[in-house]
Every structure is written in C-alpha cells, then in structure tokens.
PDB file of C-alpha atoms in Angstrom:
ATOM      1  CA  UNK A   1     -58.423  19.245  13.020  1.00  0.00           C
ATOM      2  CA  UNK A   2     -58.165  16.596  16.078  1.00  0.00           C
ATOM      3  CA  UNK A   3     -56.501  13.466  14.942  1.00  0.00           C
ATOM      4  CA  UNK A   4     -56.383  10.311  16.982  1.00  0.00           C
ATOM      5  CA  UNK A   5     -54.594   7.392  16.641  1.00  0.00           C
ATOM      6  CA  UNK A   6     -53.680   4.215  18.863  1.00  0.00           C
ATOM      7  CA  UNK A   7     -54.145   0.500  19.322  1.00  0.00           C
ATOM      8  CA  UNK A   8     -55.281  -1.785  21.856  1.00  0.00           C
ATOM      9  CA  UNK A   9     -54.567  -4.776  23.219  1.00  0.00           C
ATOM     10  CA  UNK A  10     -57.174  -7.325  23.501  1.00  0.00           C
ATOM     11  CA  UNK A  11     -57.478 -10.308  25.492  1.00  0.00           C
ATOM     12  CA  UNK A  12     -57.089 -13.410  24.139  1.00  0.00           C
ATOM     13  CA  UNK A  13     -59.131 -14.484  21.472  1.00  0.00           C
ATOM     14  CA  UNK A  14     -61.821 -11.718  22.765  1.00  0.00           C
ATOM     15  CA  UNK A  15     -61.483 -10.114  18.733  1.00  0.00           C
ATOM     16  CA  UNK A  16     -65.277 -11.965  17.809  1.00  0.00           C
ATOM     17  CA  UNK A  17     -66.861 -10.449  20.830  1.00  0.00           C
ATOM     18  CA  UNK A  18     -65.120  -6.779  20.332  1.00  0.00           C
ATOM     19  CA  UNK A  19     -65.880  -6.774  16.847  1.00  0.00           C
ATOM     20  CA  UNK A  20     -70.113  -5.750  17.190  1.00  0.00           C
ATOM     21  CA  UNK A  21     -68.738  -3.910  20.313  1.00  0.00           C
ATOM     22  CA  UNK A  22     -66.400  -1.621  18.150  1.00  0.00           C
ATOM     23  CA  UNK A  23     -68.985  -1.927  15.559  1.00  0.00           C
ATOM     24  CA  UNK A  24     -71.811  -0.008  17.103  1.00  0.00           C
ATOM     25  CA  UNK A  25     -69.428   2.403  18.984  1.00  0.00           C
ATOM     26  CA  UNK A  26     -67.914   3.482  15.163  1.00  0.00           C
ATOM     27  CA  UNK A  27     -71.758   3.600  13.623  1.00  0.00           C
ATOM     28  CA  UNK A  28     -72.510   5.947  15.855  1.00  0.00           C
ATOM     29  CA  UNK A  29     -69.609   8.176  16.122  1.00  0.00           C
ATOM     30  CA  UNK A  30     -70.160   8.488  12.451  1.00  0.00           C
ATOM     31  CA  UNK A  31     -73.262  10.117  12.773  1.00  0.00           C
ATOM     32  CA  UNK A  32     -71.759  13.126  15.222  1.00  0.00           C
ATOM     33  CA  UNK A  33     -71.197  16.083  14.305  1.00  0.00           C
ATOM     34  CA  UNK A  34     -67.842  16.826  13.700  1.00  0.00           C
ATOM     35  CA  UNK A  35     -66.606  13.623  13.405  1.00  0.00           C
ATOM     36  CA  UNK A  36     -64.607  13.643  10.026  1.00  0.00           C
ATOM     37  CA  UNK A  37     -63.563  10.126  10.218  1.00  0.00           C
ATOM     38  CA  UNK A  38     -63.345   6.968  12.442  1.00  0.00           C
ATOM     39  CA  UNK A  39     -61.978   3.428  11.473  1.00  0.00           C
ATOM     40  CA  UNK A  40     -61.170   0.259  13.828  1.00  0.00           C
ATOM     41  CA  UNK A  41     -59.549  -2.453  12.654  1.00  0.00           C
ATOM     42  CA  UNK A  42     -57.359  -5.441  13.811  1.00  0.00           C
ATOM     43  CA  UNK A  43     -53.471  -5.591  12.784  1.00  0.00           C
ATOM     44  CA  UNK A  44     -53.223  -8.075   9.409  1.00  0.00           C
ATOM     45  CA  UNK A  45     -50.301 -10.274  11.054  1.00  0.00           C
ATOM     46  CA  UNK A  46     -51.713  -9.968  15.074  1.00  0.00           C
ATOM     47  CA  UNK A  47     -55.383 -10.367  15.736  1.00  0.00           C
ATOM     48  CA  UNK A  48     -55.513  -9.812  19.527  1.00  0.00           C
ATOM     49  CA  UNK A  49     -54.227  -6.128  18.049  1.00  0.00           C
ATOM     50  CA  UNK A  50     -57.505  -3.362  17.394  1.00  0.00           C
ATOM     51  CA  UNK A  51     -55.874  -0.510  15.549  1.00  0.00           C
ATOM     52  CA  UNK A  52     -58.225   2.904  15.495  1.00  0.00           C
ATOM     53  CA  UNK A  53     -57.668   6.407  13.736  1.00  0.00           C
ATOM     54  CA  UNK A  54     -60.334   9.206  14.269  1.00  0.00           C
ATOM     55  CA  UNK A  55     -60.477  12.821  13.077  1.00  0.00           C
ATOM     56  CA  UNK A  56     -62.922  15.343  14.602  1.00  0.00           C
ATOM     57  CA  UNK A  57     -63.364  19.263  13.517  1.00  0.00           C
ATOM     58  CA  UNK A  58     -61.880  20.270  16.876  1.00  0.00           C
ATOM     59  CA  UNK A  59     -61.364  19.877  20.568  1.00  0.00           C
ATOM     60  CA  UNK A  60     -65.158  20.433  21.459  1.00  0.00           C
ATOM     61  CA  UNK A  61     -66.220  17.940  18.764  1.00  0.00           C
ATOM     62  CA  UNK A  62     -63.835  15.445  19.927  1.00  0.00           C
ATOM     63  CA  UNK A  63     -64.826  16.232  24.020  1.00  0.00           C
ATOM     64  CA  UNK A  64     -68.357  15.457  22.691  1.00  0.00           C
ATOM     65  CA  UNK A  65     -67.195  12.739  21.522  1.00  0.00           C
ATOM     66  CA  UNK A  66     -65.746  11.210  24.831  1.00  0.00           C
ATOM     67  CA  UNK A  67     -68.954  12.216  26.516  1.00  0.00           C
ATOM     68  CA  UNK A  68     -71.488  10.396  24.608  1.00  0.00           C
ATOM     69  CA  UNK A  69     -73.877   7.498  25.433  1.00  0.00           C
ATOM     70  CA  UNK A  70     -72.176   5.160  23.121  1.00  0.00           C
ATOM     71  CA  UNK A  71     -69.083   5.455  24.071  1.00  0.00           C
ATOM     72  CA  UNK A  72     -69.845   5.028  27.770  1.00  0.00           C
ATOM     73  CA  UNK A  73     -71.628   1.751  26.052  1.00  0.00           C
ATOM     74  CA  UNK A  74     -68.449   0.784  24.319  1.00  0.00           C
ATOM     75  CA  UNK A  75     -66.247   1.144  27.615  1.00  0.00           C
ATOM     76  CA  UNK A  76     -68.504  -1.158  29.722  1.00  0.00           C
ATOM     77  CA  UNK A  77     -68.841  -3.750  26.730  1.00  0.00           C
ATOM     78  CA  UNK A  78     -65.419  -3.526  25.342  1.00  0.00           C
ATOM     79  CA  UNK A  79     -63.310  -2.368  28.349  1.00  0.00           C
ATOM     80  CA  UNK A  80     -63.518  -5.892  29.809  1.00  0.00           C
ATOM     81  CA  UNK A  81     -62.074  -7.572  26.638  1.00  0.00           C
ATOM     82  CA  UNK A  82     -58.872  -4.950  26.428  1.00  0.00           C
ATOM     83  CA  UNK A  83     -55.687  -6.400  27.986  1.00  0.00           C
ATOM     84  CA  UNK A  84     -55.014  -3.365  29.724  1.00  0.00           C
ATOM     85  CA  UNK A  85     -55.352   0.613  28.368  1.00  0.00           C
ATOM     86  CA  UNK A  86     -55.214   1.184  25.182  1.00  0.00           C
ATOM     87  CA  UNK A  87     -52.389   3.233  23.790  1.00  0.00           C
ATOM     88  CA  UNK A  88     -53.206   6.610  22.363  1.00  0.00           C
ATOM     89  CA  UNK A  89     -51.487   9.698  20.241  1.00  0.00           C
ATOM     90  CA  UNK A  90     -53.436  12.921  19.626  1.00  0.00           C
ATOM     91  CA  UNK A  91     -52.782  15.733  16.913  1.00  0.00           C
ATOM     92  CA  UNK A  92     -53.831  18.865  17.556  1.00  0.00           C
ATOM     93  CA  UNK A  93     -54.393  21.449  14.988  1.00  0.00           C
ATOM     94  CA  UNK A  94     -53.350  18.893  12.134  1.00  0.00           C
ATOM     95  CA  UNK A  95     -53.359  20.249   9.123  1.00  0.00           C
ATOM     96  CA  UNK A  96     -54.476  18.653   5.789  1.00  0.00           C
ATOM     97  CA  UNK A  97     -52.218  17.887   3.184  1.00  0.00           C
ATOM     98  CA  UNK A  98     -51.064  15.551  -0.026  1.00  0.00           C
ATOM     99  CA  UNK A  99     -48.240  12.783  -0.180  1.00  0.00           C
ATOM    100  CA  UNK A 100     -46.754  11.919  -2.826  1.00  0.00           C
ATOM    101  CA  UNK A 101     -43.299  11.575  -4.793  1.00  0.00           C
ATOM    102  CA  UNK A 102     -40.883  14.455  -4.636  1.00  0.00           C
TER     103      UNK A 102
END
C-alpha cells in the first residue's frame, strides 16, 4: 500500500475557486483502479489550508495516478491558486492495521 499525505497552501481567499477544482480531480481518481482512497479537505481553524490523504494498491497504481488526464487538468486549474508547492509525505509498503486502547 502507497499512502500519501500533505497540505497545500492556497492563495488568498482562492478556497471557492479550488474547491470544484479539487472536486473533479478527487471524482475521478476515485474511479481508478487502485486507488483505495482519496480525500481533500481544508484545515477547520485555517481555510487558505487544503489538507489531502490518498492510498493506492502500489507504486504503478499511484504512477498512473500522476499520469492521468485529470490530474494534468487539476495542475493547470488549481496550480495557479496554490501559494507555492504543496508539501508532501509518502508511505511505502504501509501496512494496514487497528488503533485502539492498550
């Protein structure tokens, strides 16, 4: 398992015009194969802040991933309203597991 994580920065009050951005970009990822998860949200206390986790079956799910139409869509549309790169952590070969008390 591939698992994703990171936040970006958005311009200034650019959060309505990400939002159908991110939107279409996560719509679509859901439908890949592979894909075991995607969510993008915005930070509760900072809304200039777009928080994503995604999950794919492995590296050549998560490659395809990168490669597709809509995401070249969502870095023309969206990579204008990012204050700079987003930041990014990757797990590789994460394992599945339960949390809980003791």
């Amino acid at each position: 398992m591939i698992v994703i994580t990171g936040t970006a920065r958005l311009a200034d009050g650019a959060r309505d015009q990400m939002t159908p951005v991110a939107e279409a970009m996560v719509a679509a990822t859901r439908e890949e194969p592979g894909c075991h998860g995607i969510q993008y949200s915005f930070d509760i206390s900072d809304p200039d802040l777009m928080v994503f986790h995604e999950m794919y079956e492995d590296m050549a799910a998560m490659q395809a991933h990168m490669g597709a139409a809509h995401m070249k869509a969502f870095y023309d549309a969206g990579g204008p309203l990012m204050a700079g790169r987003p930041s990014v952590k990757m797990w590789v070969n994460a394992e599945e597991g339960q949390m809980g008390p003791g």
